[in-house]
mmCIF file of C-alpha atoms in Angstrom:
data_model
loop_
_atom_site.group_PDB
_atom_site.id
_atom_site.type_symbol
_atom_site.label_atom_id
_atom_site.label_comp_id
_atom_site.label_asym_id
_atom_site.label_seq_id
_atom_site.Cartn_x
_atom_site.Cartn_y
_atom_site.Cartn_z
ATOM 1 C CA SER A 1 98.369 -64.924 -114.769
ATOM 2 C CA LEU A 2 100.477 -63.753 -117.708
ATOM 3 C CA ALA A 3 98.077 -65.389 -120.160
ATOM 4 C CA ARG A 4 94.985 -63.897 -118.496
ATOM 5 C CA LYS A 5 96.437 -60.382 -118.427
ATOM 6 C CA SER A 6 97.513 -60.712 -122.051
ATOM 7 C CA VAL A 7 93.931 -61.440 -123.119
ATOM 8 C CA VAL A 8 92.717 -58.350 -121.252
ATOM 9 C CA ILE A 9 95.440 -56.171 -122.784
ATOM 10 C CA LEU A 10 94.680 -57.397 -126.303
ATOM 11 C CA ALA A 11 90.946 -56.826 -125.816
ATOM 12 C CA CYS A 12 91.558 -53.293 -124.549
ATOM 13 C CA ARG A 13 93.843 -52.615 -127.484
ATOM 14 C CA ALA A 14 91.108 -53.709 -129.887
ATOM 15 C CA LEU A 15 88.612 -51.436 -128.104
ATOM 16 C CA ARG A 16 91.128 -48.548 -127.976
ATOM 17 C CA ILE A 17 91.076 -48.475 -124.174
ATOM 18 C CA PRO A 18 94.367 -47.288 -122.660
ATOM 19 C CA VAL A 19 96.056 -49.772 -120.329
ATOM 20 C CA VAL A 20 98.448 -49.317 -117.422
ATOM 21 C CA LEU A 21 100.161 -52.592 -116.508
ATOM 22 C CA HIS A 22 101.422 -53.115 -112.951
ATOM 23 C CA LEU A 23 104.144 -55.774 -112.757
ATOM 24 C CA HIS A 24 103.760 -56.627 -109.081
ATOM 25 C CA ALA A 25 104.702 -60.324 -108.964
ATOM 26 C CA ALA A 26 108.316 -61.440 -108.733
ATOM 27 C CA GLN A 27 108.247 -64.655 -110.747
ATOM 28 C CA LEU A 28 108.310 -63.461 -114.377
ATOM 29 C CA HIS A 29 112.025 -62.666 -114.514
ATOM 30 C CA ARG A 30 112.864 -66.130 -113.150
ATOM 31 C CA ALA A 31 110.664 -67.916 -115.673
ATOM 32 C CA TRP A 32 111.784 -65.746 -118.583
ATOM 33 C CA PRO A 33 114.999 -67.640 -119.530
ATOM 34 C CA ASN A 34 113.007 -70.882 -119.845
ATOM 35 C CA PHE A 35 110.475 -69.459 -122.315
ATOM 36 C CA PRO A 36 110.941 -70.688 -125.913
ATOM 37 C CA GLY A 37 111.962 -68.014 -128.401
ATOM 38 C CA PRO A 38 108.475 -67.611 -129.924
ATOM 39 C CA VAL A 39 106.938 -67.201 -126.460
ATOM 40 C CA GLN A 40 109.494 -64.546 -125.540
ATOM 41 C CA TRP A 41 108.667 -62.715 -128.760
ATOM 42 C CA LEU A 42 104.944 -62.861 -127.961
ATOM 43 C CA VAL A 43 105.447 -61.576 -124.409
ATOM 44 C CA ARG A 44 107.510 -58.673 -125.729
ATOM 45 C CA GLN A 45 104.714 -57.760 -128.132
ATOM 46 C CA ILE A 46 102.183 -57.792 -125.284
ATOM 47 C CA PHE A 47 104.364 -55.555 -123.106
ATOM 48 C CA LYS A 48 104.690 -53.039 -125.925
ATOM 49 C CA LEU A 49 100.934 -52.377 -125.897
ATOM 50 C CA PRO A 50 100.286 -50.719 -122.493
ATOM 51 C CA ALA A 51 100.622 -46.951 -122.264
ATOM 52 C CA ALA A 52 102.762 -47.409 -119.160
ATOM 53 C CA CYS A 53 104.270 -50.212 -117.118
ATOM 54 C CA ILE A 54 104.514 -49.762 -113.343
ATOM 55 C CA VAL A 55 107.187 -51.696 -111.446
ATOM 56 C CA LEU A 56 108.286 -51.855 -107.805
ATOM 57 C CA GLY A 57 111.921 -50.876 -108.142
ATOM 58 C CA ARG A 58 115.120 -50.578 -110.126
ATOM 59 C CA GLN A 59 115.719 -54.303 -110.727
ATOM 60 C CA SER A 60 112.231 -54.771 -112.157
ATOM 61 C CA ALA A 61 112.601 -51.650 -114.297
ATOM 62 C CA ASP A 62 115.869 -52.927 -115.780
ATOM 63 C CA PHE A 63 114.257 -56.290 -116.566
ATOM 64 C CA VAL A 64 111.295 -54.681 -118.330
ATOM 65 C CA VAL A 65 113.549 -52.372 -120.352
ATOM 66 C CA ASN A 66 116.425 -54.728 -121.170
ATOM 67 C CA GLU A 67 114.637 -58.058 -121.566
ATOM 68 C CA LEU A 68 111.055 -57.135 -122.484
ATOM 69 C CA ARG A 69 112.286 -54.114 -124.487
ATOM 70 C CA VAL A 70 109.718 -51.651 -123.228
ATOM 71 C CA PRO A 71 110.902 -48.066 -123.884
ATOM 72 C CA ARG A 72 112.307 -46.665 -120.644
ATOM 73 C CA HIS A 73 110.151 -43.548 -120.807
ATOM 74 C CA ARG A 74 107.064 -45.796 -120.471
ATOM 75 C CA VAL A 75 108.344 -47.547 -117.329
ATOM 76 C CA GLU A 76 107.442 -45.975 -113.979
ATOM 77 C CA ILE A 77 108.760 -47.021 -110.566
ATOM 78 C CA VAL A 78 106.057 -46.761 -107.892
ATOM 79 C CA ILE A 79 107.340 -48.014 -104.549
ATOM 80 C CA ASN A 80 104.953 -49.747 -102.167
ATOM 81 C CA GLY A 81 103.874 -47.854 -99.093
ATOM 82 C CA VAL A 82 102.042 -48.694 -95.895
ATOM 83 C CA PRO A 83 99.810 -46.575 -93.654
ATOM 84 C CA HIS A 84 100.824 -45.357 -90.227
ATOM 85 C CA PRO A 85 100.709 -48.315 -87.795
ATOM 86 C CA GLN A 86 97.816 -48.607 -85.399
ATOM 87 C CA PRO A 87 98.676 -47.929 -81.751
ATOM 88 C CA ALA A 88 99.389 -51.144 -79.870
ATOM 89 C CA GLY A 89 99.989 -52.080 -76.275
ATOM 90 C CA PRO A 90 103.409 -53.020 -74.940
ATOM 91 C CA ARG A 91 104.838 -56.401 -75.851
ATOM 92 C CA THR A 92 104.029 -59.025 -73.231
ATOM 93 C CA GLU A 93 106.827 -60.853 -71.432
ATOM 94 C CA GLY A 94 107.965 -64.297 -72.489
ATOM 95 C CA PRO A 95 110.419 -66.052 -74.801
ATOM 96 C CA PRO A 96 111.598 -64.354 -78.026
ATOM 97 C CA ARG A 97 108.868 -64.248 -80.681
ATOM 98 C CA LEU A 98 109.388 -64.380 -84.418
ATOM 99 C CA LEU A 99 106.738 -63.645 -87.046
ATOM 100 C CA PHE A 100 106.465 -64.799 -90.661
ATOM 101 C CA VAL A 101 103.866 -63.096 -92.873
ATOM 102 C CA GLY A 102 103.149 -64.377 -96.369
ATOM 103 C CA ASN A 103 101.891 -67.286 -98.373
ATOM 104 C CA LEU A 104 103.215 -70.505 -96.871
ATOM 105 C CA SER A 105 105.248 -71.945 -99.725
ATOM 106 C CA GLU A 106 108.695 -73.145 -100.697
ATOM 107 C CA ARG A 107 109.299 -69.893 -102.602
ATOM 108 C CA LYS A 108 108.864 -67.993 -99.342
ATOM 109 C CA GLY A 109 111.472 -70.187 -97.615
ATOM 110 C CA VAL A 110 109.083 -71.902 -95.202
ATOM 111 C CA PRO A 111 110.938 -75.281 -95.306
ATOM 112 C CA GLU A 112 114.239 -73.617 -94.367
ATOM 113 C CA LEU A 113 112.546 -71.542 -91.667
ATOM 114 C CA LEU A 114 111.085 -74.610 -89.978
ATOM 115 C CA GLU A 115 114.426 -76.420 -90.187
ATOM 116 C CA ALA A 116 116.167 -73.390 -88.689
ATOM 117 C CA MET A 117 113.690 -73.365 -85.808
ATOM 118 C CA ALA A 118 114.776 -76.921 -84.971
ATOM 119 C CA GLN A 119 118.449 -75.935 -84.615
ATOM 120 C CA PRO A 120 119.859 -76.230 -81.051
ATOM 121 C CA SER A 121 120.548 -72.508 -80.614
ATOM 122 C CA LEU A 122 116.914 -71.535 -81.190
ATOM 123 C CA THR A 123 115.674 -74.512 -79.187
ATOM 124 C CA THR A 124 117.791 -73.450 -76.197
ATOM 125 C CA LEU A 125 116.376 -69.920 -76.346
ATOM 126 C CA GLN A 126 112.843 -71.362 -76.603
ATOM 127 C CA VAL A 127 112.186 -69.025 -79.543
ATOM 128 C CA GLN A 128 108.534 -69.012 -80.631
ATOM 129 C CA LEU A 129 107.448 -68.630 -84.275
ATOM 130 C CA THR A 130 104.066 -67.579 -85.659
ATOM 131 C CA LEU A 131 103.371 -68.094 -89.361
ATOM 132 C CA ALA A 132 100.556 -65.882 -90.660
ATOM 133 C CA GLY A 133 99.350 -66.627 -94.154
ATOM 134 C CA ALA A 134 97.412 -68.980 -96.368
ATOM 135 C CA GLY A 135 98.795 -72.136 -97.947
ATOM 136 C CA ASP A 136 98.845 -75.881 -97.431
ATOM 137 C CA LEU A 137 98.585 -75.666 -93.644
ATOM 138 C CA PRO A 138 98.216 -79.443 -93.042
ATOM 139 C CA HIS A 139 101.450 -80.045 -94.962
ATOM 140 C CA TRP A 140 103.420 -77.446 -93.007
ATOM 141 C CA ARG A 141 101.944 -78.534 -89.687
ATOM 142 C CA ALA A 142 103.076 -82.073 -90.471
ATOM 143 C CA GLN A 143 106.595 -80.850 -91.248
ATOM 144 C CA ALA A 144 106.699 -78.844 -88.011
ATOM 145 C CA HIS A 145 105.518 -81.900 -86.088
ATOM 146 C CA ALA A 146 108.199 -84.073 -87.699
ATOM 147 C CA LEU A 147 110.817 -81.552 -86.550
ATOM 148 C CA GLY A 148 109.490 -81.567 -82.978
ATOM 149 C CA LEU A 149 108.213 -77.987 -83.151
ATOM 150 C CA ASP A 150 104.618 -78.460 -81.983
ATOM 151 C CA GLN A 151 105.138 -76.377 -78.823
ATOM 152 C CA ARG A 152 107.133 -73.574 -80.464
ATOM 153 C CA VAL A 153 105.484 -72.994 -83.851
ATOM 154 C CA HIS A 154 101.970 -71.584 -84.282
ATOM 155 C CA PHE A 155 100.089 -71.445 -87.587
ATOM 156 C CA GLU A 156 97.831 -68.395 -87.571
ATOM 157 C CA GLY A 157 96.357 -68.936 -91.032
ATOM 158 C CA TRP A 158 95.309 -66.008 -93.189
ATOM 159 C CA ALA A 159 95.321 -62.687 -91.315
ATOM 160 C CA ASP A 160 93.929 -59.290 -92.313
ATOM 161 C CA GLN A 161 95.908 -56.066 -91.926
ATOM 162 C CA GLN A 162 94.557 -55.366 -88.444
ATOM 163 C CA ARG A 163 95.543 -58.816 -87.214
ATOM 164 C CA VAL A 164 98.982 -58.553 -88.815
ATOM 165 C CA GLY A 165 99.453 -55.287 -86.935
ATOM 166 C CA GLN A 166 98.564 -56.984 -83.676
ATOM 167 C CA LEU A 167 100.991 -59.798 -84.369
ATOM 168 C CA LEU A 168 103.776 -57.369 -85.289
ATOM 169 C CA SER A 169 103.264 -55.400 -82.085
ATOM 170 C CA GLN A 170 103.851 -58.597 -80.086
ATOM 171 C CA SER A 171 106.882 -59.801 -82.079
ATOM 172 C CA ASP A 172 110.617 -59.350 -81.588
ATOM 173 C CA ALA A 173 111.449 -59.786 -85.281
ATOM 174 C CA LEU A 174 109.917 -60.462 -88.682
ATOM 175 C CA VAL A 175 111.552 -63.240 -90.686
ATOM 176 C CA LEU A 176 111.049 -63.626 -94.440
ATOM 177 C CA PRO A 177 113.601 -66.061 -95.951
ATOM 178 C CA SER A 178 112.188 -65.920 -99.499
ATOM 179 C CA HIS A 179 113.915 -67.251 -102.593
ATOM 180 C CA ASP A 180 112.239 -64.599 -104.737
ATOM 181 C CA GLU A 181 110.377 -61.369 -104.012
ATOM 182 C CA GLY A 182 109.342 -58.020 -105.369
ATOM 183 C CA LEU A 183 109.189 -55.541 -102.487
ATOM 184 C CA PRO A 184 107.197 -57.304 -99.733
ATOM 185 C CA LEU A 185 104.592 -55.268 -97.898
ATOM 186 C CA ALA A 186 105.228 -57.468 -94.852
ATOM 187 C CA ILE A 187 108.741 -56.030 -94.559
ATOM 188 C CA LEU A 188 107.540 -52.443 -94.949
ATOM 189 C CA GLU A 189 104.847 -53.014 -92.321
ATOM 190 C CA ALA A 190 107.485 -54.397 -89.947
ATOM 191 C CA LEU A 191 109.616 -51.285 -90.484
ATOM 192 C CA ALA A 192 106.597 -49.098 -89.710
ATOM 193 C CA TYR A 193 106.037 -50.940 -86.439
ATOM 194 C CA GLY A 194 109.727 -50.778 -85.536
ATOM 195 C CA VAL A 195 110.066 -54.561 -85.738
ATOM 196 C CA PRO A 196 113.557 -55.825 -86.743
ATOM 197 C CA VAL A 197 113.686 -57.666 -90.064
ATOM 198 C CA VAL A 198 115.612 -60.826 -90.964
ATOM 199 C CA CYS A 199 115.300 -61.545 -94.690
ATOM 200 C CA THR A 200 117.048 -62.594 -97.871
ATOM 201 C CA PRO A 201 118.563 -60.009 -100.268
ATOM 202 C CA VAL A 202 116.355 -60.905 -103.248
ATOM 203 C CA GLY A 203 114.241 -58.841 -105.658
ATOM 204 C CA GLU A 204 114.076 -55.179 -104.725
ATOM 205 C CA ILE A 205 114.993 -55.819 -101.073
ATOM 206 C CA PRO A 206 118.766 -55.123 -101.329
ATOM 207 C CA HIS A 207 118.023 -51.878 -103.196
ATOM 208 C CA VAL A 208 115.941 -50.685 -100.239
ATOM 209 C CA LEU A 209 117.411 -52.249 -97.084
ATOM 210 C CA THR A 210 121.023 -52.344 -95.880
ATOM 211 C CA ASP A 211 122.408 -55.393 -94.111
ATOM 212 C CA GLY A 212 123.401 -54.614 -90.540
ATOM 213 C CA ARG A 213 121.741 -51.202 -90.522
ATOM 214 C CA ASP A 214 117.993 -51.686 -91.011
ATOM 215 C CA ALA A 215 117.855 -55.453 -91.626
ATOM 216 C CA CYS A 216 119.811 -58.688 -91.256
ATOM 217 C CA PHE A 217 120.397 -60.484 -94.562
ATOM 218 C CA VAL A 218 120.801 -64.253 -94.933
ATOM 219 C CA PRO A 219 121.476 -66.193 -98.150
ATOM 220 C CA PRO A 220 118.385 -67.876 -99.639
ATOM 221 C CA GLY A 221 118.127 -71.553 -98.753
ATOM 222 C CA ASP A 222 120.885 -71.494 -96.098
ATOM 223 C CA VAL A 223 119.382 -73.071 -92.965
ATOM 224 C CA GLN A 224 122.472 -72.620 -90.790
ATOM 225 C CA ALA A 225 122.913 -68.954 -91.707
ATOM 226 C CA LEU A 226 119.229 -68.343 -91.039
ATOM 227 C CA ALA A 227 119.414 -70.038 -87.638
ATOM 228 C CA GLN A 228 122.517 -68.029 -86.714
ATOM 229 C CA ALA A 229 120.914 -64.724 -87.709
ATOM 230 C CA LEU A 230 117.706 -65.495 -85.822
ATOM 231 C CA THR A 231 119.689 -66.549 -82.754
ATOM 232 C CA ARG A 232 121.677 -63.327 -82.840
ATOM 233 C CA VAL A 233 118.617 -61.117 -83.204
ATOM 234 C CA ALA A 234 116.626 -63.045 -80.579
ATOM 235 C CA SER A 235 119.420 -62.853 -77.989
ATOM 236 C CA ASP A 236 120.784 -59.340 -78.588
ATOM 237 C CA ALA A 237 118.466 -56.599 -77.308
ATOM 238 C CA ARG A 238 120.845 -53.830 -78.398
ATOM 239 C CA LEU A 239 120.900 -55.149 -81.963
ATOM 240 C CA ARG A 240 117.096 -55.310 -82.021
ATOM 241 C CA ALA A 241 116.858 -51.741 -80.742
ATOM 242 C CA SER A 242 119.267 -50.508 -83.422
ATOM 243 C CA LEU A 243 117.489 -52.340 -86.251
ATOM 244 C CA SER A 244 114.153 -51.083 -84.943
ATOM 245 C CA ALA A 245 115.229 -47.432 -84.860
ATOM 246 C CA GLN A 246 116.939 -47.497 -88.259
ATOM 247 C CA GLY A 247 114.095 -49.429 -89.862
ATOM 248 C CA ARG A 248 111.437 -47.058 -88.596
ATOM 249 C CA ALA A 249 113.477 -44.059 -89.791
ATOM 250 C CA LEU A 250 113.695 -45.648 -93.247
ATOM 251 C CA TRP A 251 109.908 -46.152 -93.275
ATOM 252 C CA ARG A 252 109.287 -42.536 -92.297
ATOM 253 C CA GLU A 253 111.547 -41.271 -95.070
ATOM 254 C CA HIS A 254 110.410 -43.442 -97.979
ATOM 255 C CA PHE A 255 107.394 -45.669 -97.319
ATOM 256 C CA THR A 256 104.576 -43.764 -95.602
#
């Protein structure tokens, strides 16, 4: 992606077409330390060409300014926003329901999520999990089967915004145990729907959400901590109500 965008930026520069670059993905800052010196120099030259660089939050802005050496006055923070949620019917009765929305991958914490679902506390509560998103579905189905989760884990596949809204309206919590993120739209959509969020404090997330107030944070890659947090949220209606109210208030204030 970096190489493709660089070609476009260079072509526009040659044609004297102004460019605004939106740094939406979260992976560049993780890969940056492994780039050889000449590659880092080249990337810095590319990032100097756009008229402006849009980022999702403070952490990304600091990276672009301090590491890529883009002048701060050319860096703009534009926070993601989501539309007002579509009206939905009341949640149907049944066991606690968790929802994951995103690409099914190791970076998104899917292996740890499946392992957490197999922990005794979540098994006893009969917690159900739906994973909505594209990815290597046969691989993840096989892992869920190996963990004995066939009856409690459902793979939705890719879902459009309307379907995600339907799934959120029928869920008790959104879980996103990512190792790396920008500012996930899935979390902001959950806040809009008043759905409690269990996630990792990575990327821009800890600059937006507060642990214990409008989200529950768990360390990336920690299966036991994830299982404990999900058990607590699934079994504590008062906690869910508090997270729901605070999360929706945060959405109203910043993310409409």
